[in-house]
mmCIF file with all atom_site columns, C-alpha atoms in Angstrom:
data_model
loop_
_atom_site.group_PDB
_atom_site.id
_atom_site.type_symbol
_atom_site.label_atom_id
_atom_site.label_alt_id
_atom_site.label_comp_id
_atom_site.label_asym_id
_atom_site.label_entity_id
_atom_site.label_seq_id
_atom_site.pdbx_PDB_ins_code
_atom_site.Cartn_x
_atom_site.Cartn_y
_atom_site.Cartn_z
_atom_site.occupancy
_atom_site.B_iso_or_equiv
_atom_site.pdbx_formal_charge
_atom_site.auth_seq_id
_atom_site.auth_comp_id
_atom_site.auth_asym_id
_atom_site.auth_atom_id
_atom_site.pdbx_PDB_model_num
ATOM 1   C CA . MET A 1 1   ? -6.646  0.702   10.503  1.00 68.00 ? 61  MET A CA 1
ATOM 2   C CA . ARG A 1 2   ? -7.638  1.643   7.001   1.00 76.00 ? 62  ARG A CA 1
ATOM 3   C CA . ASP A 1 3   ? -10.832 0.309   5.511   1.00 86.00 ? 63  ASP A CA 1
ATOM 4   C CA . TYR A 1 4   ? -9.274  0.251   2.030   1.00 90.00 ? 64  TYR A CA 1
ATOM 5   C CA . PHE A 1 5   ? -5.995  -0.659  0.306   1.00 89.00 ? 65  PHE A CA 1
ATOM 6   C CA . GLU A 1 6   ? -4.174  0.830   -2.656  1.00 91.00 ? 66  GLU A CA 1
ATOM 7   C CA . VAL A 1 7   ? -3.428  -1.759  -5.349  1.00 93.00 ? 67  VAL A CA 1
ATOM 8   C CA . GLY A 1 8   ? -2.167  0.413   -8.199  1.00 94.00 ? 68  GLY A CA 1
ATOM 9   C CA . ILE A 1 9   ? -1.389  3.858   -9.529  1.00 96.00 ? 69  ILE A CA 1
ATOM 10  C CA . ILE A 1 10  ? -2.406  5.057   -12.979 1.00 97.00 ? 70  ILE A CA 1
ATOM 11  C CA . THR A 1 11  ? 0.798   6.263   -14.628 1.00 97.00 ? 71  THR A CA 1
ATOM 12  C CA . THR A 1 12  ? -0.445  7.363   -18.060 1.00 96.00 ? 72  THR A CA 1
ATOM 13  C CA . THR A 1 13  ? -2.958  6.744   -20.807 1.00 96.00 ? 73  THR A CA 1
ATOM 14  C CA . HIS A 1 14  ? -2.386  4.020   -23.399 1.00 96.00 ? 74  HIS A CA 1
ATOM 15  C CA . GLY A 1 15  ? -3.768  4.433   -26.885 1.00 93.00 ? 75  GLY A CA 1
ATOM 16  C CA . LEU A 1 16  ? -7.008  6.145   -27.806 1.00 95.00 ? 76  LEU A CA 1
ATOM 17  C CA . LYS A 1 17  ? -9.615  3.668   -26.547 1.00 95.00 ? 77  LYS A CA 1
ATOM 18  C CA . GLY A 1 18  ? -9.638  4.482   -22.825 1.00 95.00 ? 78  GLY A CA 1
ATOM 19  C CA . GLU A 1 19  ? -6.841  2.214   -21.640 1.00 97.00 ? 79  GLU A CA 1
ATOM 20  C CA . VAL A 1 20  ? -4.398  3.268   -18.924 1.00 97.00 ? 80  VAL A CA 1
ATOM 21  C CA . LYS A 1 21  ? -1.037  1.999   -17.715 1.00 97.00 ? 81  LYS A CA 1
ATOM 22  C CA . VAL A 1 22  ? -1.039  0.999   -14.059 1.00 97.00 ? 82  VAL A CA 1
ATOM 23  C CA . GLN A 1 23  ? 1.904   0.429   -11.734 1.00 95.00 ? 83  GLN A CA 1
ATOM 24  C CA . VAL A 1 24  ? 0.657   -2.413  -9.524  1.00 93.00 ? 84  VAL A CA 1
ATOM 25  C CA . ILE A 1 25  ? 1.488   -1.871  -5.836  1.00 88.00 ? 85  ILE A CA 1
ATOM 26  C CA . SER A 1 26  ? 0.794   -5.244  -4.316  1.00 82.00 ? 86  SER A CA 1
ATOM 27  C CA . ASP A 1 27  ? 2.822   -8.232  -3.220  1.00 78.00 ? 87  ASP A CA 1
ATOM 28  C CA . ASP A 1 28  ? 1.188   -10.021 -6.144  1.00 82.00 ? 88  ASP A CA 1
ATOM 29  C CA . PRO A 1 29  ? 1.982   -8.267  -9.459  1.00 85.00 ? 89  PRO A CA 1
ATOM 30  C CA . TYR A 1 30  ? -1.094  -9.932  -10.999 1.00 88.00 ? 90  TYR A CA 1
ATOM 31  C CA . ARG A 1 31  ? -3.441  -8.841  -8.199  1.00 89.00 ? 91  ARG A CA 1
ATOM 32  C CA . LEU A 1 32  ? -5.734  -6.890  -10.526 1.00 93.00 ? 92  LEU A CA 1
ATOM 33  C CA . GLU A 1 33  ? -6.640  -10.094 -12.371 1.00 92.00 ? 93  GLU A CA 1
ATOM 34  C CA . TYR A 1 34  ? -8.452  -11.400 -9.287  1.00 91.00 ? 94  TYR A CA 1
ATOM 35  C CA . LEU A 1 35  ? -10.651 -8.311  -8.967  1.00 94.00 ? 95  LEU A CA 1
ATOM 36  C CA . ASP A 1 36  ? -13.897 -7.366  -10.680 1.00 95.00 ? 96  ASP A CA 1
ATOM 37  C CA . SER A 1 37  ? -13.706 -3.708  -9.701  1.00 96.00 ? 97  SER A CA 1
ATOM 38  C CA . VAL A 1 38  ? -11.646 -1.049  -7.964  1.00 97.00 ? 98  VAL A CA 1
ATOM 39  C CA . PHE A 1 39  ? -12.404 2.467   -6.830  1.00 97.00 ? 99  PHE A CA 1
ATOM 40  C CA . ILE A 1 40  ? -10.708 5.807   -7.220  1.00 97.00 ? 100 ILE A CA 1
ATOM 41  C CA . THR A 1 41  ? -11.149 9.030   -5.322  1.00 95.00 ? 101 THR A CA 1
ATOM 42  C CA . VAL A 1 42  ? -10.977 12.228  -7.342  1.00 91.00 ? 102 VAL A CA 1
ATOM 43  C CA . LYS A 1 43  ? -11.537 15.591  -5.636  1.00 90.00 ? 103 LYS A CA 1
ATOM 44  C CA . GLY A 1 44  ? -12.911 13.789  -2.578  1.00 91.00 ? 104 GLY A CA 1
ATOM 45  C CA . VAL A 1 45  ? -15.500 11.817  -4.549  1.00 95.00 ? 105 VAL A CA 1
ATOM 46  C CA . ARG A 1 46  ? -15.346 8.024   -4.686  1.00 96.00 ? 106 ARG A CA 1
ATOM 47  C CA . ARG A 1 47  ? -15.940 6.438   -8.081  1.00 96.00 ? 107 ARG A CA 1
ATOM 48  C CA . ASP A 1 48  ? -16.261 2.675   -8.588  1.00 97.00 ? 108 ASP A CA 1
ATOM 49  C CA . LEU A 1 49  ? -14.703 1.302   -11.786 1.00 97.00 ? 109 LEU A CA 1
ATOM 50  C CA . VAL A 1 50  ? -15.380 -2.132  -13.292 1.00 97.00 ? 110 VAL A CA 1
ATOM 51  C CA . LEU A 1 51  ? -12.279 -3.821  -14.716 1.00 97.00 ? 111 LEU A CA 1
ATOM 52  C CA . GLU A 1 52  ? -13.041 -4.843  -18.294 1.00 97.00 ? 112 GLU A CA 1
ATOM 53  C CA . ASN A 1 53  ? -9.634  -6.031  -19.519 1.00 96.00 ? 113 ASN A CA 1
ATOM 54  C CA . ILE A 1 54  ? -6.099  -6.359  -18.150 1.00 96.00 ? 114 ILE A CA 1
ATOM 55  C CA . ARG A 1 55  ? -2.869  -7.238  -19.918 1.00 95.00 ? 115 ARG A CA 1
ATOM 56  C CA . TYR A 1 56  ? 0.778   -6.690  -19.036 1.00 93.00 ? 116 TYR A CA 1
ATOM 57  C CA . PHE A 1 57  ? 3.629   -4.951  -20.771 1.00 90.00 ? 117 PHE A CA 1
ATOM 58  C CA . LYS A 1 58  ? 7.050   -4.009  -19.343 1.00 87.00 ? 118 LYS A CA 1
ATOM 59  C CA . ASN A 1 59  ? 6.212   -4.421  -15.640 1.00 86.00 ? 119 ASN A CA 1
ATOM 60  C CA . GLN A 1 60  ? 2.957   -2.485  -15.893 1.00 93.00 ? 120 GLN A CA 1
ATOM 61  C CA . ALA A 1 61  ? -0.647  -3.501  -16.293 1.00 96.00 ? 121 ALA A CA 1
ATOM 62  C CA . ILE A 1 62  ? -2.601  -2.039  -19.180 1.00 97.00 ? 122 ILE A CA 1
ATOM 63  C CA . VAL A 1 63  ? -6.136  -1.683  -17.902 1.00 97.00 ? 123 VAL A CA 1
ATOM 64  C CA . LYS A 1 64  ? -9.425  -0.986  -19.640 1.00 98.00 ? 124 LYS A CA 1
ATOM 65  C CA . PHE A 1 65  ? -12.340 0.091   -17.453 1.00 97.00 ? 125 PHE A CA 1
ATOM 66  C CA . GLU A 1 66  ? -15.953 -0.510  -18.412 1.00 97.00 ? 126 GLU A CA 1
ATOM 67  C CA . ASP A 1 67  ? -17.680 2.586   -19.893 1.00 96.00 ? 127 ASP A CA 1
ATOM 68  C CA . LEU A 1 68  ? -14.413 4.531   -20.284 1.00 96.00 ? 128 LEU A CA 1
ATOM 69  C CA . ASP A 1 69  ? -13.946 4.064   -24.001 1.00 96.00 ? 129 ASP A CA 1
ATOM 70  C CA . ARG A 1 70  ? -12.051 7.150   -25.142 1.00 96.00 ? 130 ARG A CA 1
ATOM 71  C CA . ILE A 1 71  ? -8.741  8.731   -24.226 1.00 96.00 ? 131 ILE A CA 1
ATOM 72  C CA . GLU A 1 72  ? -10.691 11.796  -23.085 1.00 96.00 ? 132 GLU A CA 1
ATOM 73  C CA . ASP A 1 73  ? -12.425 9.635   -20.449 1.00 95.00 ? 133 ASP A CA 1
ATOM 74  C CA . VAL A 1 74  ? -9.117  8.735   -18.764 1.00 96.00 ? 134 VAL A CA 1
ATOM 75  C CA . GLU A 1 75  ? -6.770  11.656  -19.445 1.00 94.00 ? 135 GLU A CA 1
ATOM 76  C CA . GLY A 1 76  ? -7.365  13.262  -16.063 1.00 92.00 ? 136 GLY A CA 1
ATOM 77  C CA . LEU A 1 77  ? -6.620  10.057  -14.126 1.00 95.00 ? 137 LEU A CA 1
ATOM 78  C CA . ARG A 1 78  ? -2.799  10.176  -14.284 1.00 95.00 ? 138 ARG A CA 1
ATOM 79  C CA . GLY A 1 79  ? -1.447  9.699   -10.744 1.00 96.00 ? 139 GLY A CA 1
ATOM 80  C CA . VAL A 1 80  ? -4.767  8.475   -9.335  1.00 96.00 ? 140 VAL A CA 1
ATOM 81  C CA . LYS A 1 81  ? -4.572  5.448   -7.023  1.00 95.00 ? 141 LYS A CA 1
ATOM 82  C CA . LEU A 1 82  ? -6.658  2.331   -7.629  1.00 96.00 ? 142 LEU A CA 1
ATOM 83  C CA . CYS A 1 83  ? -8.094  1.080   -4.339  1.00 95.00 ? 143 CYS A CA 1
ATOM 84  C CA . ILE A 1 84  ? -10.068 -1.849  -3.006  1.00 95.00 ? 144 ILE A CA 1
ATOM 85  C CA . ASP A 1 85  ? -12.175 -2.196  0.107   1.00 94.00 ? 145 ASP A CA 1
ATOM 86  C CA . ARG A 1 86  ? -10.678 -4.192  2.986   1.00 91.00 ? 146 ARG A CA 1
ATOM 87  C CA . ASP A 1 87  ? -13.128 -7.059  2.382   1.00 91.00 ? 147 ASP A CA 1
ATOM 88  C CA . GLN A 1 88  ? -11.662 -7.525  -1.140  1.00 91.00 ? 148 GLN A CA 1
ATOM 89  C CA . ALA A 1 89  ? -8.138  -8.008  0.246   1.00 88.00 ? 149 ALA A CA 1
ATOM 90  C CA . GLU A 1 90  ? -6.427  -11.367 0.342   1.00 85.00 ? 150 GLU A CA 1
ATOM 91  C CA . PRO A 1 91  ? -7.055  -13.137 3.673   1.00 85.00 ? 151 PRO A CA 1
ATOM 92  C CA . LEU A 1 92  ? -4.204  -13.186 6.167   1.00 85.00 ? 152 LEU A CA 1
ATOM 93  C CA . GLU A 1 93  ? -2.602  -16.155 7.845   1.00 86.00 ? 153 GLU A CA 1
ATOM 94  C CA . GLU A 1 94  ? -2.031  -16.235 11.606  1.00 82.00 ? 154 GLU A CA 1
ATOM 95  C CA . GLY A 1 95  ? 0.616   -13.681 12.577  1.00 78.00 ? 155 GLY A CA 1
ATOM 96  C CA . GLU A 1 96  ? 0.437   -11.799 9.251   1.00 81.00 ? 156 GLU A CA 1
ATOM 97  C CA . TYR A 1 97  ? -0.622  -8.188  8.805   1.00 84.00 ? 157 TYR A CA 1
ATOM 98  C CA . TYR A 1 98  ? -1.157  -5.727  6.008   1.00 85.00 ? 158 TYR A CA 1
ATOM 99  C CA . ARG A 1 99  ? 1.801   -3.378  5.588   1.00 84.00 ? 159 ARG A CA 1
ATOM 100 C CA . SER A 1 100 ? -0.497  -0.346  5.396   1.00 84.00 ? 160 SER A CA 1
ATOM 101 C CA . ASP A 1 101 ? -1.907  -1.181  8.844   1.00 89.00 ? 161 ASP A CA 1
ATOM 102 C CA . LEU A 1 102 ? 1.483   -0.333  10.358  1.00 92.00 ? 162 LEU A CA 1
ATOM 103 C CA . TYR A 1 103 ? 1.182   3.353   9.466   1.00 91.00 ? 163 TYR A CA 1
ATOM 104 C CA . ASP A 1 104 ? 0.473   5.536   12.519  1.00 93.00 ? 164 ASP A CA 1
ATOM 105 C CA . CYS A 1 105 ? 0.995   2.639   14.950  1.00 95.00 ? 165 CYS A CA 1
ATOM 106 C CA . HIS A 1 106 ? 2.459   3.693   18.282  1.00 97.00 ? 166 HIS A CA 1
ATOM 107 C CA . VAL A 1 107 ? 5.886   2.211   18.879  1.00 97.00 ? 167 VAL A CA 1
ATOM 108 C CA . TYR A 1 108 ? 7.055   1.231   22.363  1.00 97.00 ? 168 TYR A CA 1
ATOM 109 C CA . LEU A 1 109 ? 10.291  -0.099  23.787  1.00 95.00 ? 169 LEU A CA 1
ATOM 110 C CA . GLU A 1 110 ? 10.369  -3.394  25.664  1.00 94.00 ? 170 GLU A CA 1
ATOM 111 C CA . ASP A 1 111 ? 10.158  -1.579  29.006  1.00 94.00 ? 171 ASP A CA 1
ATOM 112 C CA . GLY A 1 112 ? 6.872   0.064   27.917  1.00 94.00 ? 172 GLY A CA 1
ATOM 113 C CA . ALA A 1 113 ? 8.353   3.501   27.195  1.00 93.00 ? 173 ALA A CA 1
ATOM 114 C CA . SER A 1 114 ? 6.792   5.336   24.258  1.00 95.00 ? 174 SER A CA 1
ATOM 115 C CA . PHE A 1 115 ? 9.282   5.583   21.390  1.00 96.00 ? 175 PHE A CA 1
ATOM 116 C CA . GLY A 1 116 ? 7.392   7.144   18.470  1.00 96.00 ? 176 GLY A CA 1
ATOM 117 C CA . ILE A 1 117 ? 4.907   6.611   15.653  1.00 97.00 ? 177 ILE A CA 1
ATOM 118 C CA . VAL A 1 118 ? 5.349   4.753   12.357  1.00 96.00 ? 178 VAL A CA 1
ATOM 119 C CA . SER A 1 119 ? 5.309   7.384   9.602   1.00 95.00 ? 179 SER A CA 1
ATOM 120 C CA . ASP A 1 120 ? 6.371   5.181   6.698   1.00 93.00 ? 180 ASP A CA 1
ATOM 121 C CA . VAL A 1 121 ? 7.241   1.616   5.745   1.00 92.00 ? 181 VAL A CA 1
ATOM 122 C CA . ILE A 1 122 ? 10.114  1.170   3.307   1.00 90.00 ? 182 ILE A CA 1
ATOM 123 C CA . GLU A 1 123 ? 10.247  -1.988  1.198   1.00 85.00 ? 183 GLU A CA 1
ATOM 124 C CA . THR A 1 124 ? 13.878  -3.028  0.760   1.00 84.00 ? 184 THR A CA 1
ATOM 125 C CA . GLY A 1 125 ? 13.435  -6.438  -0.792  1.00 79.00 ? 185 GLY A CA 1
ATOM 126 C CA . ALA A 1 126 ? 15.088  -8.328  2.070   1.00 84.00 ? 186 ALA A CA 1
ATOM 127 C CA . ASN A 1 127 ? 12.791  -6.949  4.781   1.00 89.00 ? 187 ASN A CA 1
ATOM 128 C CA . ASP A 1 128 ? 10.638  -3.927  5.454   1.00 90.00 ? 188 ASP A CA 1
ATOM 129 C CA . VAL A 1 129 ? 11.989  -0.993  7.436   1.00 94.00 ? 189 VAL A CA 1
ATOM 130 C CA . LEU A 1 130 ? 9.805   1.099   9.739   1.00 95.00 ? 190 LEU A CA 1
ATOM 131 C CA . VAL A 1 131 ? 10.361  4.847   9.693   1.00 96.00 ? 191 VAL A CA 1
ATOM 132 C CA . ILE A 1 132 ? 9.604   5.930   13.244  1.00 96.00 ? 192 ILE A CA 1
ATOM 133 C CA . LYS A 1 133 ? 8.879   9.590   13.814  1.00 96.00 ? 193 LYS A CA 1
ATOM 134 C CA . ARG A 1 134 ? 9.904   10.823  17.273  1.00 94.00 ? 194 ARG A CA 1
ATOM 135 C CA . GLU A 1 135 ? 8.748   14.051  18.830  1.00 91.00 ? 195 GLU A CA 1
ATOM 136 C CA . GLY A 1 136 ? 11.598  16.558  18.960  1.00 89.00 ? 196 GLY A CA 1
ATOM 137 C CA . LYS A 1 137 ? 14.150  13.986  17.796  1.00 90.00 ? 197 LYS A CA 1
ATOM 138 C CA . LYS A 1 138 ? 15.459  12.513  14.561  1.00 91.00 ? 198 LYS A CA 1
ATOM 139 C CA . GLU A 1 139 ? 13.388  9.783   12.979  1.00 92.00 ? 199 GLU A CA 1
ATOM 140 C CA . VAL A 1 140 ? 14.723  6.275   13.394  1.00 93.00 ? 200 VAL A CA 1
ATOM 141 C CA . LEU A 1 141 ? 14.803  3.454   10.848  1.00 94.00 ? 201 LEU A CA 1
ATOM 142 C CA . VAL A 1 142 ? 14.071  0.061   12.381  1.00 95.00 ? 202 VAL A CA 1
ATOM 143 C CA . PRO A 1 143 ? 14.213  -3.108  10.279  1.00 94.00 ? 203 PRO A CA 1
ATOM 144 C CA . VAL A 1 144 ? 11.298  -5.494  10.574  1.00 93.00 ? 204 VAL A CA 1
ATOM 145 C CA . ILE A 1 145 ? 13.430  -8.456  11.586  1.00 93.00 ? 205 ILE A CA 1
ATOM 146 C CA . LYS A 1 146 ? 13.203  -10.974 14.391  1.00 92.00 ? 206 LYS A CA 1
ATOM 147 C CA . ASP A 1 147 ? 15.998  -9.300  16.395  1.00 92.00 ? 207 ASP A CA 1
ATOM 148 C CA . CYS A 1 148 ? 14.149  -5.958  16.501  1.00 93.00 ? 208 CYS A CA 1
ATOM 149 C CA . MET A 1 149 ? 10.448  -6.822  16.591  1.00 94.00 ? 209 MET A CA 1
ATOM 150 C CA . VAL A 1 150 ? 9.091   -7.971  19.941  1.00 94.00 ? 210 VAL A CA 1
ATOM 151 C CA . GLU A 1 151 ? 5.408   -7.602  19.032  1.00 94.00 ? 211 GLU A CA 1
ATOM 152 C CA . ILE A 1 152 ? 3.513   -6.319  16.023  1.00 94.00 ? 212 ILE A CA 1
ATOM 153 C CA . ALA A 1 153 ? -0.148  -5.714  16.845  1.00 92.00 ? 213 ALA A CA 1
ATOM 154 C CA . PRO A 1 154 ? -1.653  -3.309  14.302  1.00 91.00 ? 214 PRO A CA 1
ATOM 155 C CA . ALA A 1 155 ? -5.216  -4.123  15.441  1.00 87.00 ? 215 ALA A CA 1
ATOM 156 C CA . GLU A 1 156 ? -4.190  -2.670  18.806  1.00 92.00 ? 216 GLU A CA 1
ATOM 157 C CA . ASP A 1 157 ? -2.282  0.222   17.158  1.00 93.00 ? 217 ASP A CA 1
ATOM 158 C CA . ARG A 1 158 ? 0.897   -1.015  18.857  1.00 96.00 ? 218 ARG A CA 1
ATOM 159 C CA . ILE A 1 159 ? 4.374   -2.213  17.983  1.00 96.00 ? 219 ILE A CA 1
ATOM 160 C CA . VAL A 1 160 ? 6.970   -3.176  20.582  1.00 97.00 ? 220 VAL A CA 1
ATOM 161 C CA . ILE A 1 161 ? 10.607  -3.070  19.506  1.00 96.00 ? 221 ILE A CA 1
ATOM 162 C CA . HIS A 1 162 ? 14.012  -4.074  20.795  1.00 93.00 ? 222 HIS A CA 1
ATOM 163 C CA . LEU A 1 163 ? 16.635  -1.454  19.910  1.00 89.00 ? 223 LEU A CA 1
ATOM 164 C CA . ILE A 1 164 ? 19.722  -3.245  18.726  1.00 87.00 ? 224 ILE A CA 1
ATOM 165 C CA . LYS A 1 165 ? 23.070  -1.470  18.881  1.00 84.00 ? 225 LYS A CA 1
ATOM 166 C CA . GLY A 1 166 ? 23.593  1.090   16.126  1.00 77.00 ? 226 GLY A CA 1
ATOM 167 C CA . LEU A 1 167 ? 19.955  1.995   15.431  1.00 77.00 ? 227 LEU A CA 1
ATOM 168 C CA . LEU A 1 168 ? 20.116  5.251   17.393  1.00 79.00 ? 228 LEU A CA 1
ATOM 169 C CA . SER A 1 169 ? 22.615  7.847   16.260  1.00 68.00 ? 229 SER A CA 1
ATOM 170 C CA . GLU A 1 170 ? 22.028  10.215  19.183  1.00 60.00 ? 230 GLU A CA 1
#
């Protein structure tokens, strides 16, 4: 499991005073408002950034970081992901999990047979869909719905699925 979560992506600069536009990638579009700081990683180096001001315009957050006061301070940050440590994440209820914890989980069939590894999670609006990479075979898309999910245990790096008719094309 990851020890951090991505909460936004810097899309571009905004104005001349060090503000940036951020596409929030969280279940809560106002998630940044509940944070004091985030971190970025540029060229393998972690840098903590204090959130000074946040406002919203056209489905994006306009963010000002403390001590980044000029456009030159933020120009090179386009495409950089804003992250938080796991302990800053919203607490989970019983039976809930963080979507990012599903990545690289081993997937098994109900009979215990290994099926593949989760390579991606697609958000569809109605439900998530697991992209399961299979060695030497086509990847399989499995919806995260009651009929398909037997057990989801990301802490154990394991997901057990029931293959409903039509999921496999081979």
